[in-house]
mmCIF file of C-alpha atoms in Angstrom:
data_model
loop_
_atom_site.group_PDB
_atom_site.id
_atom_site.type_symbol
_atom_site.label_atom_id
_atom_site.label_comp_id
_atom_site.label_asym_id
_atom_site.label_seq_id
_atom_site.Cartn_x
_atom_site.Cartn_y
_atom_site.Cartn_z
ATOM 1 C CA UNK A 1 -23.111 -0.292 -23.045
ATOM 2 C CA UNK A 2 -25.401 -2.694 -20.677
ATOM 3 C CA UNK A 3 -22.336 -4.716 -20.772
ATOM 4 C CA UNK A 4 -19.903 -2.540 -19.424
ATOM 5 C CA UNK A 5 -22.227 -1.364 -16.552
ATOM 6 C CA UNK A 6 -23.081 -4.978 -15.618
ATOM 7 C CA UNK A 7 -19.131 -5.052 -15.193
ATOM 8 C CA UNK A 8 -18.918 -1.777 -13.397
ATOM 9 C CA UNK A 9 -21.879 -3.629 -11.487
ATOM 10 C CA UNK A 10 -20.471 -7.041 -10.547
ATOM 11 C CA UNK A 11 -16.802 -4.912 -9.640
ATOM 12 C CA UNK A 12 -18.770 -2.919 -6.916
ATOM 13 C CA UNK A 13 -20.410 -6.303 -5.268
ATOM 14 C CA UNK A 14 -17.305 -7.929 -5.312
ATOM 15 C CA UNK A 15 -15.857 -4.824 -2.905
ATOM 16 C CA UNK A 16 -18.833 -5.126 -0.942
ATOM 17 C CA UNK A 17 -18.857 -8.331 -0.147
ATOM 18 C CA UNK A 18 -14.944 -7.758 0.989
ATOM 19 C CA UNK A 19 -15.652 -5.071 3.075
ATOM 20 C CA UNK A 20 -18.682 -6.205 4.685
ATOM 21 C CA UNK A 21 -16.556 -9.293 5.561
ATOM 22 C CA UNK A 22 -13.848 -7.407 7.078
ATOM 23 C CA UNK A 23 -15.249 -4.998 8.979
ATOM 24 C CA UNK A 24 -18.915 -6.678 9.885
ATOM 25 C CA UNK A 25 -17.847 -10.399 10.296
ATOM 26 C CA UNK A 26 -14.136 -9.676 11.295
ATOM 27 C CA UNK A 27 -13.028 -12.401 8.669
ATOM 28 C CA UNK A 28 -15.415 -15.041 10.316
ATOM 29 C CA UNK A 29 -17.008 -15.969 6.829
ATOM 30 C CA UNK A 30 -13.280 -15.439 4.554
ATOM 31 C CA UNK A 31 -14.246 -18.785 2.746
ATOM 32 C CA UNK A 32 -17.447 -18.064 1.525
ATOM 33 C CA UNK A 33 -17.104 -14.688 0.866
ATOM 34 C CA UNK A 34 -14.083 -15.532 -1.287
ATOM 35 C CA UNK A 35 -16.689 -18.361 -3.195
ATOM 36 C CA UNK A 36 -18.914 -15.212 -3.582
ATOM 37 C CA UNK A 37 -16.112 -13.252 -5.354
ATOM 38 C CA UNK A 38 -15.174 -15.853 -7.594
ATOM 39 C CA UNK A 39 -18.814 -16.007 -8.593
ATOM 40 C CA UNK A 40 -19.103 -12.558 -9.004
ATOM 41 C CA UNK A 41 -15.679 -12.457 -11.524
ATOM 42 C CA UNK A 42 -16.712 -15.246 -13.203
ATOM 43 C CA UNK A 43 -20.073 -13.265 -14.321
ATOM 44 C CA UNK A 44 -17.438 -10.151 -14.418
ATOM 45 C CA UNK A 45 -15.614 -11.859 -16.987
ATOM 46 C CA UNK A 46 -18.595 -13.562 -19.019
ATOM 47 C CA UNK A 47 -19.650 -9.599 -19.266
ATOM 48 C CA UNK A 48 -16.215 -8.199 -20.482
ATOM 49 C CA UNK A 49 -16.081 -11.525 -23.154
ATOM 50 C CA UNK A 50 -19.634 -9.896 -24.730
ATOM 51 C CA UNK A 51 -18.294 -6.532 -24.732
ATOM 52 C CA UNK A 52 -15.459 -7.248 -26.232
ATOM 53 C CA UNK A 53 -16.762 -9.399 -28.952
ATOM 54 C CA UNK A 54 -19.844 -6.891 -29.422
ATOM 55 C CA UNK A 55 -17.474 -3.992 -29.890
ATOM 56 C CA UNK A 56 -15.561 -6.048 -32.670
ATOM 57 C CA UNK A 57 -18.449 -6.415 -34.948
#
């Protein structure tokens, strides 16, 4: 289950690192913050792998 929320967890940053882009930064930082998300579904991904292979055993 810690898997699953970690995903849940890493989703929400990646929206809030979108929308504090667009709206606080008015697109100013679109290159990093798109380096952020890519980080962030990376360790997204890495959590849905253990799930998945957890809830196989």
């Amino acid at each position: 289950m810690k898997h699953i929320k970690g995903l849940y967890v890493t989703l929400v940053l990646m929206m809030v690192v979108i929308l504090v882009n667009t709206t606080i930064f008015n697109d100013k930082y679109s290159g990093i913050s798109m380096f952020v998300c890519l980080g962030l579904f990376l360790i997204g991904s890495t959590f849905f792998i253990n799930a998945k292979q957890l809830k196989g055993k």
